[in-house]
Tab-separated table of C-alpha atoms and ligand atoms in Angstrom:
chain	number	residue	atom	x	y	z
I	1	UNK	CA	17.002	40.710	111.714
I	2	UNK	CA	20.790	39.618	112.099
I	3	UNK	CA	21.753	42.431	109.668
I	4	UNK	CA	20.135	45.165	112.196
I	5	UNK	CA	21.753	42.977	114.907
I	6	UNK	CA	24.909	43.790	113.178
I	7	UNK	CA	24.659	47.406	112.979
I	8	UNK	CA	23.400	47.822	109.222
I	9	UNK	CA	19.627	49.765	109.077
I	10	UNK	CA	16.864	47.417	107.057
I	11	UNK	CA	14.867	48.970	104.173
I	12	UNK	CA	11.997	47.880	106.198
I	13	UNK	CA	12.446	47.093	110.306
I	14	UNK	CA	12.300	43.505	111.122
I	15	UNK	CA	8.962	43.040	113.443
I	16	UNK	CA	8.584	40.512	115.934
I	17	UNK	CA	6.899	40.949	119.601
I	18	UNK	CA	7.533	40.032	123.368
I	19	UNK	CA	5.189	37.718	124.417
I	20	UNK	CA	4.317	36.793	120.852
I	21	UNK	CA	3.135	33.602	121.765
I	22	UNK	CA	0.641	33.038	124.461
I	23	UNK	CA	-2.874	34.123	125.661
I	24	UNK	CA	-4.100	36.436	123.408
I	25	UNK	CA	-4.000	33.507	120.835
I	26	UNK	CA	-6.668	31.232	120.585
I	27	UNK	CA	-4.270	27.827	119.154
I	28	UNK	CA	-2.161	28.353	121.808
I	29	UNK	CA	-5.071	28.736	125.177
I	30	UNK	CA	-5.977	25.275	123.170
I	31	UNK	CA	-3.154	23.989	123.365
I	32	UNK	CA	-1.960	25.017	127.126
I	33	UNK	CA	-4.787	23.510	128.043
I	34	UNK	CA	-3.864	20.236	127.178
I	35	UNK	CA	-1.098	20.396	129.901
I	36	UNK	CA	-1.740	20.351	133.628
I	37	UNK	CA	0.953	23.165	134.681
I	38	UNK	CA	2.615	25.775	132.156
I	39	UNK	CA	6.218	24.054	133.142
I	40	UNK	CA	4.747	20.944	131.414
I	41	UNK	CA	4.100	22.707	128.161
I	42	UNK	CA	7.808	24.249	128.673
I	43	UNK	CA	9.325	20.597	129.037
I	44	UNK	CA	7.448	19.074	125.992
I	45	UNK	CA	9.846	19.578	123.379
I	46	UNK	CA	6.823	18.746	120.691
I	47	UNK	CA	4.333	21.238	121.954
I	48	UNK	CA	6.611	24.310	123.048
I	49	UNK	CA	8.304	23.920	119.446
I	50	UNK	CA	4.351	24.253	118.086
I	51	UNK	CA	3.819	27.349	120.353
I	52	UNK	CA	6.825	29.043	119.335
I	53	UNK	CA	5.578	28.406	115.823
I	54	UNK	CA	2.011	29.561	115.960
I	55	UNK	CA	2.788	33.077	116.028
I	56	UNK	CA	5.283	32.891	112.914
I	57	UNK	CA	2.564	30.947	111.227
I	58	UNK	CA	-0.122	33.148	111.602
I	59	UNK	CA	1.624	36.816	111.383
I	60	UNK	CA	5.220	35.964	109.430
I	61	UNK	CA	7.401	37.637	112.346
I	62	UNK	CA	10.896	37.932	111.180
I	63	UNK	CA	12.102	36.513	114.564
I	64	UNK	CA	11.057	33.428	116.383
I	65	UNK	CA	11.237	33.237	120.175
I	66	UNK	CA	11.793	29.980	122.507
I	67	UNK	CA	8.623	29.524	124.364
I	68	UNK	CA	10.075	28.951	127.439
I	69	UNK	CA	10.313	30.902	130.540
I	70	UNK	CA	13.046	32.736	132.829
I	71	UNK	CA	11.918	30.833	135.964
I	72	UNK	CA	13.236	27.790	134.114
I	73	UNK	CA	16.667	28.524	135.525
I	74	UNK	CA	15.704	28.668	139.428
I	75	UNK	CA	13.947	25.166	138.876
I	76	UNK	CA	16.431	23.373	136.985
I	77	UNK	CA	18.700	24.770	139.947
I	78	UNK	CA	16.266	22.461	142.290
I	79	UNK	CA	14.492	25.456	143.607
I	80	UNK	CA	10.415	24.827	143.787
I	81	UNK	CA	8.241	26.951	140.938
I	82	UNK	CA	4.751	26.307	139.956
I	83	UNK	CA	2.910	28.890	137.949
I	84	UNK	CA	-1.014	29.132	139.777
I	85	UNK	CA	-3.783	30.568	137.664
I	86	UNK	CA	-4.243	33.730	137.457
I	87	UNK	CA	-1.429	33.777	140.181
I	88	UNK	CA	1.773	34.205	138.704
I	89	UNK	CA	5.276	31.973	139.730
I	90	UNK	CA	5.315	30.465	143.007
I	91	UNK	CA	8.797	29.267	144.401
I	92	UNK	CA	10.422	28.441	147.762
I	93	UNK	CA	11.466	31.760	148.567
I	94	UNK	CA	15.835	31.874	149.277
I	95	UNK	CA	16.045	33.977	152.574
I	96	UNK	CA	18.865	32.478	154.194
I	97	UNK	CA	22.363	30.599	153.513
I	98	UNK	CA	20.377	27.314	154.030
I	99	UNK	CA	17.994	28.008	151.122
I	100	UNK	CA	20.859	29.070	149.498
I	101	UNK	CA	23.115	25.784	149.996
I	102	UNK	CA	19.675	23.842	148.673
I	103	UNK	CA	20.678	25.124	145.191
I	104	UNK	CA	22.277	22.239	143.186
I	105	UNK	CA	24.374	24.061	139.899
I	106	UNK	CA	26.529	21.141	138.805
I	107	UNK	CA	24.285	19.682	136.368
I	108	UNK	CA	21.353	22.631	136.676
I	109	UNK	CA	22.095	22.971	132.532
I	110	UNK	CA	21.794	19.530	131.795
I	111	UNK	CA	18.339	19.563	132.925
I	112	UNK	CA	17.031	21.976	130.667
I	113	UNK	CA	17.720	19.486	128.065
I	114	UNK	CA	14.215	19.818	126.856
I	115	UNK	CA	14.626	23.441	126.541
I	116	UNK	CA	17.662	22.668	124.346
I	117	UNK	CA	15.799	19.916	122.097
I	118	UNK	CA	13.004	22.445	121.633
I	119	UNK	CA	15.499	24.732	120.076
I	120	UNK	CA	16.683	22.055	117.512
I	121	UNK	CA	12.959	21.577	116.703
I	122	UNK	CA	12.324	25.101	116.300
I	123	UNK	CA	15.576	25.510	114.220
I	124	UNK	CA	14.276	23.069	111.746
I	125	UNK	CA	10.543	24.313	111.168
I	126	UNK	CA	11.603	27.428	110.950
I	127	UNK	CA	11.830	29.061	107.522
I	128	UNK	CA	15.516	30.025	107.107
I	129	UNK	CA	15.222	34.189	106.736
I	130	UNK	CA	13.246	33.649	110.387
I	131	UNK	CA	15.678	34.523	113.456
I	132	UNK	CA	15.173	32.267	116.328
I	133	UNK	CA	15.697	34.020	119.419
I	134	UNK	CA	16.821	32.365	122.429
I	135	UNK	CA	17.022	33.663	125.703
I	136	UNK	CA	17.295	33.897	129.929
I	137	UNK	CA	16.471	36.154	132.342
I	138	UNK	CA	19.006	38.487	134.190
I	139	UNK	CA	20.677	37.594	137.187
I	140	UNK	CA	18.992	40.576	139.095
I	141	UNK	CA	15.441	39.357	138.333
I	142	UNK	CA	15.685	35.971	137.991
I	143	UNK	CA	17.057	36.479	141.515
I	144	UNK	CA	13.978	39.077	142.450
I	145	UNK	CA	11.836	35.923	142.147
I	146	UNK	CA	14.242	33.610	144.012
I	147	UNK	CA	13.961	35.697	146.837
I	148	UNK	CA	10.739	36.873	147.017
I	149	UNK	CA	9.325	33.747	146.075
I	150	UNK	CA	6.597	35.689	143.919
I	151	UNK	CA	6.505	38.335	141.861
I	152	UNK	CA	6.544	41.598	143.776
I	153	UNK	CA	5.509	45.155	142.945
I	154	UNK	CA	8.665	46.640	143.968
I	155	UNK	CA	10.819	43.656	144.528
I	156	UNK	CA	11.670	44.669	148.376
I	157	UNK	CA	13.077	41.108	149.696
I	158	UNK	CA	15.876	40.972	147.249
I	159	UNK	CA	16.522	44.535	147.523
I	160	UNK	CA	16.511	44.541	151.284
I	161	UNK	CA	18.827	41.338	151.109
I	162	UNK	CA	21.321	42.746	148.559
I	163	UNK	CA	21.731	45.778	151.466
I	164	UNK	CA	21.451	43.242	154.434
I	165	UNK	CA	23.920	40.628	153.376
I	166	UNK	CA	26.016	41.154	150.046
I	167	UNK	CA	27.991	38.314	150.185
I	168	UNK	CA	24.854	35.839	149.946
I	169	UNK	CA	23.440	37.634	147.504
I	170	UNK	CA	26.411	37.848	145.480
I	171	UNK	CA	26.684	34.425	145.902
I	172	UNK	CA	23.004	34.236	144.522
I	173	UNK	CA	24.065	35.865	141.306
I	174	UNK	CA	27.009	33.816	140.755
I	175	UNK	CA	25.526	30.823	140.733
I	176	UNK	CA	22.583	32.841	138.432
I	177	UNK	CA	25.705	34.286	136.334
I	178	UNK	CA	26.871	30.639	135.575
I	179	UNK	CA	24.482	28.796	135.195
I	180	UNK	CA	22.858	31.153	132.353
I	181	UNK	CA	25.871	31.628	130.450
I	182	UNK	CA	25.772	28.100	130.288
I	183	UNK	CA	22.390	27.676	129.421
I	184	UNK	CA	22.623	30.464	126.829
I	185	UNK	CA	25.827	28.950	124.947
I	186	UNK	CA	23.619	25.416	124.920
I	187	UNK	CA	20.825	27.696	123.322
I	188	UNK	CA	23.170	29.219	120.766
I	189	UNK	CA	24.697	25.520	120.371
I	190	UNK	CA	21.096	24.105	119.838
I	191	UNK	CA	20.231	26.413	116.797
I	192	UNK	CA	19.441	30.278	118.038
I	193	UNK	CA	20.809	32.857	115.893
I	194	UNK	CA	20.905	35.330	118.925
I	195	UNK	CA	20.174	36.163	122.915
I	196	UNK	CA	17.661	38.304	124.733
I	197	UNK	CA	18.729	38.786	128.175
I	198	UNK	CA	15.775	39.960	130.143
I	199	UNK	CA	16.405	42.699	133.177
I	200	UNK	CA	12.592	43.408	133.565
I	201	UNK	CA	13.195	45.101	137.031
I	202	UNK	CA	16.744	46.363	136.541
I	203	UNK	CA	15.254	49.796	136.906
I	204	UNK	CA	14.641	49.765	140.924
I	205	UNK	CA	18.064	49.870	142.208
I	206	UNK	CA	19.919	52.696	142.849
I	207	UNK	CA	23.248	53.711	141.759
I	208	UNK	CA	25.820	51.200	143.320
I	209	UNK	CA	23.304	48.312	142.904
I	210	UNK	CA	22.483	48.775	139.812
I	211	UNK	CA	26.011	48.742	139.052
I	212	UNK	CA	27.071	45.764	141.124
I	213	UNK	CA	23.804	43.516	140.327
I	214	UNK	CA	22.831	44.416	136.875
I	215	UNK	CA	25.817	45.776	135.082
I	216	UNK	CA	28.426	43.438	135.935
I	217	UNK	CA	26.588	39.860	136.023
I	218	UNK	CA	25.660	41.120	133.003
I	219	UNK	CA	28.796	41.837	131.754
I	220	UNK	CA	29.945	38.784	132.844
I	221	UNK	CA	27.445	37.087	131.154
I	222	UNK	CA	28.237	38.752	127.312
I	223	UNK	CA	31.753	38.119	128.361
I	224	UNK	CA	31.862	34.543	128.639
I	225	UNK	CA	29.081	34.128	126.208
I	226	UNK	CA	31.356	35.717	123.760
I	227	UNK	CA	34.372	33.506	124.659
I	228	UNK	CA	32.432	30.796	123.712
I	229	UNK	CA	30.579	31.811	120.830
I	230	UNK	CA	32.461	35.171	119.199
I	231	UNK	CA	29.500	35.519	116.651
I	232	UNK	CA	27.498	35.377	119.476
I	233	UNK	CA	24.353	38.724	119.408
I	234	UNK	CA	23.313	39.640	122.284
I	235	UNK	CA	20.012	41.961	123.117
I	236	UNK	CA	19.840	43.415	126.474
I	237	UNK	CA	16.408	44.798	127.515
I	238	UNK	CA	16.983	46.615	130.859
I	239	UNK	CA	13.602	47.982	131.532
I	240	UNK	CA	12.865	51.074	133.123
I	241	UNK	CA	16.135	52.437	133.421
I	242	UNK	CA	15.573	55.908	132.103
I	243	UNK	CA	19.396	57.745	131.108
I	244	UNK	CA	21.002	54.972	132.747
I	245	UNK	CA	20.729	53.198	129.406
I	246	UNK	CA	24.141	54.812	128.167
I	247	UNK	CA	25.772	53.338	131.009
I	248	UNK	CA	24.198	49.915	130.661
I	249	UNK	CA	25.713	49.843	126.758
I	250	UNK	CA	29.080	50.835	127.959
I	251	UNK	CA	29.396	48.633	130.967
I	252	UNK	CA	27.303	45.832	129.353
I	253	UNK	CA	28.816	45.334	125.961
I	254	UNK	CA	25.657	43.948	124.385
I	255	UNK	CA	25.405	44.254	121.013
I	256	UNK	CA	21.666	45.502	120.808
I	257	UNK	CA	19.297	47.363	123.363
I	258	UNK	CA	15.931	46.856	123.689
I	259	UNK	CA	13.705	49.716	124.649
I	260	UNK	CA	10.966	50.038	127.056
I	261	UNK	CA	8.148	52.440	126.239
I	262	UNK	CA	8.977	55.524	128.156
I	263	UNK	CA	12.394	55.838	126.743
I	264	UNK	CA	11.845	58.934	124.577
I	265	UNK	CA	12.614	58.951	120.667
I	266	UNK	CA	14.922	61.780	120.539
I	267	UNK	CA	16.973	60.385	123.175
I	268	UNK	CA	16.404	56.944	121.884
I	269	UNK	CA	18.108	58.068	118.520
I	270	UNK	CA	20.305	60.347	119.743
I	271	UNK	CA	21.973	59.116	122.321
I	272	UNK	CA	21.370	55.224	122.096
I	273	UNK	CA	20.989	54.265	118.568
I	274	UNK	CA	23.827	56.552	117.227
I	275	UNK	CA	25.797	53.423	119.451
I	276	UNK	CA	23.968	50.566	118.815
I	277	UNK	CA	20.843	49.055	117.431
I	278	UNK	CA	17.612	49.157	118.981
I	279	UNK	CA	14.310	47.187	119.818
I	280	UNK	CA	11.433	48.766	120.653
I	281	UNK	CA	9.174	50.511	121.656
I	282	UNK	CA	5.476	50.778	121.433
I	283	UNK	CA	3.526	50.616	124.604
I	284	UNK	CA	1.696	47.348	124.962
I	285	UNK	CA	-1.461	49.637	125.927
I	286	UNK	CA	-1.358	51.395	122.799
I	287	UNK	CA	-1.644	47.856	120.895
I	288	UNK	CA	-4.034	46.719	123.456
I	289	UNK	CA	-6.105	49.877	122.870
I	290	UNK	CA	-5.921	49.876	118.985
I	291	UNK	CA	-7.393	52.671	116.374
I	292	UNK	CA	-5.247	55.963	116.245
I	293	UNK	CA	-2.941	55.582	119.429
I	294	UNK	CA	-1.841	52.051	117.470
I	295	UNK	CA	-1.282	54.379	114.315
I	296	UNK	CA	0.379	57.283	116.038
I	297	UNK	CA	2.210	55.144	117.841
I	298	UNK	CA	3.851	52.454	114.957
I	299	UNK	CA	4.529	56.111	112.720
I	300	UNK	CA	6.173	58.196	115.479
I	301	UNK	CA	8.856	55.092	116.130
I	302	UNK	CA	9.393	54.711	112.454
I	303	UNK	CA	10.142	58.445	111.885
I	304	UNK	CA	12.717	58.379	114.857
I	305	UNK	CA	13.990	55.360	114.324
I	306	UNK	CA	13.763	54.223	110.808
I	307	UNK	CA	16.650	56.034	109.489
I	308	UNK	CA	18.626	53.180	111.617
I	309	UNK	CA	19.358	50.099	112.816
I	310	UNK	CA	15.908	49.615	114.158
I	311	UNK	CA	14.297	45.988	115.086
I	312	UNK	CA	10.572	47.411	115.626
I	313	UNK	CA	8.811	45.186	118.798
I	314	UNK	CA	6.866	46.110	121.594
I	315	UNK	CA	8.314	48.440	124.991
I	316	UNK	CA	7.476	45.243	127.186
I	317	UNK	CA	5.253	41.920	126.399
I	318	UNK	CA	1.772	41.723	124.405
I	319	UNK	CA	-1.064	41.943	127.119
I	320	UNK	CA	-3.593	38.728	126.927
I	321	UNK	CA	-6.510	40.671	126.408
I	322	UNK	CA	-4.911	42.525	123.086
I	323	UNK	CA	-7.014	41.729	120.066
I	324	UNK	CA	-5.594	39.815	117.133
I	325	UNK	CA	-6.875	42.518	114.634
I	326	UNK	CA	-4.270	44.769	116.537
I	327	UNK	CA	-1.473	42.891	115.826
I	328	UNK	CA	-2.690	42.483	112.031
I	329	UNK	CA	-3.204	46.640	111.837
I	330	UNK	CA	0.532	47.324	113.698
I	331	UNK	CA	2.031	44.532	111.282
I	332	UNK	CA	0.661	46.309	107.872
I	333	UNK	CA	1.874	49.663	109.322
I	334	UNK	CA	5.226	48.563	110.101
I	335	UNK	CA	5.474	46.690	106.784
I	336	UNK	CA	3.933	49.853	104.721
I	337	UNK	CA	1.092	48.225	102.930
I	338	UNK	CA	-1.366	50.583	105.525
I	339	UNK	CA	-3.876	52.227	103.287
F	1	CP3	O1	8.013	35.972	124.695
F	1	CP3	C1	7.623	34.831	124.403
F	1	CP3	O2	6.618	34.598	123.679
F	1	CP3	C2	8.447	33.658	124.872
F	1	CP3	C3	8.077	33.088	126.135
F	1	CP3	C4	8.242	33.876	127.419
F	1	CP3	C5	7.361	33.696	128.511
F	1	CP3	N1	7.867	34.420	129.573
F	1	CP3	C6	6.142	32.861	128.471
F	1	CP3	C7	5.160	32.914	129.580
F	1	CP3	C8	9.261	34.763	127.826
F	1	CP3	C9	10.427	35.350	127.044
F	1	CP3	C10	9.001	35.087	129.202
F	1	CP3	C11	9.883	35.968	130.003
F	1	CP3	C12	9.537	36.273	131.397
F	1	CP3	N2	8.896	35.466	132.304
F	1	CP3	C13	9.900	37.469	132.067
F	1	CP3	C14	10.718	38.614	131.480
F	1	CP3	C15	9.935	39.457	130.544
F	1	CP3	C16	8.750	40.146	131.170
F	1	CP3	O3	7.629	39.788	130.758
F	1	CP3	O4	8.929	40.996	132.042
F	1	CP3	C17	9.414	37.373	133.391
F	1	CP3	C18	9.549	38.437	134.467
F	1	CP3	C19	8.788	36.105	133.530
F	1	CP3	C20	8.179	35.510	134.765
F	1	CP3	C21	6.759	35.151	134.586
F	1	CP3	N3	6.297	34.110	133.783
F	1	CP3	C22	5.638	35.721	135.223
F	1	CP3	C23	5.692	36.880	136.200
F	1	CP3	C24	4.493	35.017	134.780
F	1	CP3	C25	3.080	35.204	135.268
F	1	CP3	C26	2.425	36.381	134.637
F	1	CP3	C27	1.823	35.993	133.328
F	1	CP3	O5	2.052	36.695	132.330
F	1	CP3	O6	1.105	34.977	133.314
F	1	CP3	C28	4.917	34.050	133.835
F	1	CP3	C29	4.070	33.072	133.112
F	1	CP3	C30	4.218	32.993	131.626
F	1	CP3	N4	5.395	33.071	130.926
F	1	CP3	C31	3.154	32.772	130.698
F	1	CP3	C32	3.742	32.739	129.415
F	1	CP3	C33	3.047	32.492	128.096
F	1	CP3	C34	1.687	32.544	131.055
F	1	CP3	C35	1.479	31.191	131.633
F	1	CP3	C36	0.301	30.440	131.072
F	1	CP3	O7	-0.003	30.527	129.872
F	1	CP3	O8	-0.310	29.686	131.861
């Protein structure tokens, strides 16, 4: 996996998946339910180390990622988030300089000490040729959430914010551009051999937002991340952002994109992987659905992609419902050993 983050192609793609650990598992709905809230499970160093491992120990995924969550940012800034059943995040939603000024970012990274210690614990069950990926969410939709105080089908408050008053947004994002270059460099500190930076909604904005609120806290962030860490790799996954994916690698400077499932293969090789390497992309549907789409799917990214620095995963995050034999059928594809 750090060889294709590098740039060199694998003789066969490292394989791991978004969402790899959670509901569709049965060990870990047994263990969540042993904690009251999901933030719980995140802060118990013991048990998120075992959920990050239960997918590792039951499929052999060449790359590990932190169970954790992007909304642990906003609470460690003192913002309120619960996660409701069957509701999604919950916060006090930031619609004015008041909620605003409530933020507290001196200290924010200190409390995601857990987070941290979870790392270290990860780090040393881990088999060494396993990655362990750390990660945070972008500014842009960490701060979605923040504003909206949900999640949001086409993220309207912090869009009509960003129009209505720049200069508290931007000073949204620069606490969010801070504080999670700080947290990553703690994660990279703690034991991760890379980044993701997630940018699940970097795709609704158009041309001079997407510029000033994805692109350059984004930059930022691989910036300074870099200052501190040179050997640092960092994945961007900017979903949904259609062509604008060339200018997200040249204004960004990651070192690896990761590609939702509409981006087409041509392109994909083309345009994106003749720059970089890539992550991606089968549609979570197809795995969900199984059979020949599963097939046709896993084969058409390995013909485009293979000849390249490919890391093969998912175009967004395994769907609870997906069954396990799925995940067992895309594995012995990607690996060859399909009959
Ligand atoms: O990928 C992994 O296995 C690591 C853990 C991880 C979670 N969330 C665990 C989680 C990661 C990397 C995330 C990222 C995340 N969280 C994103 C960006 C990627 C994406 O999926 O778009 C976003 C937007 C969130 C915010 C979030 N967290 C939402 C909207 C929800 C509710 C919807 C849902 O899937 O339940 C969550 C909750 C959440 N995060 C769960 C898990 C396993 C489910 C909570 C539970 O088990 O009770």
């Amino acid at each position: 996996m750090l060889s294709v983050l590098a740039g060199r192609k694998a003789a066969m793609p490292p394989v791991w998946m978004m969402r790899q650990a959670g509901r569709y598992l049965p060990e870990y709905r047994d263990l969540r339910s042993r904690y009251p809230t999901f933030l719980d499970l995140c802060y118990t160093p013991e048990a998120a180390c075992e959920v990050t491992l239960q997918p590792i120990r039951r499929f052999g995924f060449d790359a590990a990622i932190l169970f954790s969550d992007i909304l642990v940012v906003p609470d460690a800034l003192g913002q309120q988030v619960a996660f409701e059943a069957g509701e999604g995040p919950k916060l006090d939603a930031i619609e004015s300089s008041e909620g605003l000024g409530g933020l507290k970012p001196d200290g924010a990274v200190d409390r995601l000490q857990p987070v941290f210690e979870t790392v270290e614990r990860v780090r040393e069950g881990l088999p060494t040729e396993t990655t362990l990926l750390g990660f945070c969410g972008a500014p842009w939709t960490v701060a979605t959430y923040m504003v909206a105080g949900r999640g949001t089908p086409d993220q309207r408050p912090a869009r009509v914010l960003a129009y209505r008053d720049p200069e508290l947004f931007q000073a949204l994002i620069d606490i969010l551009v801070e504080t999670s270059t700080a947290y990553l460099v703690r994660q990279l500190e703690s034991g991760a051999d890379a980044v993701q930076i997630f940018d699940t909604w970097a795709g609704v904005l158009d041309q001079r937002g997407f510029e000033r609120w994805v692109i350059e806290p984004t930059r930022r962030i691989v910036e300074a991340v870099r200052s501190a860490r040179p050997d640092a790799r960092i994945i961007g996954f900017p979903k949904a952002v259609g062509l604008r994916a060339e200018r997200y690698i040249a204004g960004t400077g990651i070192d690896a994109l990761g590609l939702d499932w509409t981006v087409p293969l041509d392109v994909a090789r083309d345009r994106l992987q003749s720059r970089l390497p890539v992550q991606g992309n089968l549609d979570p549907l197809a795995l969900l659905a199984g059979g020949r789409a599963l097939d046709q799917g896993v084969e058409a990214i390995l013909e485009a992609l293979g000849a390249g620095p490919l890391v093969f995963n998912l175009g967004h995050g395994i769907l609870p419902e997906t069954p396990i034999a799925h995940v067992e059928q895309m594995l012995k594809r990607v690996r060859g050993t399909a009959g």
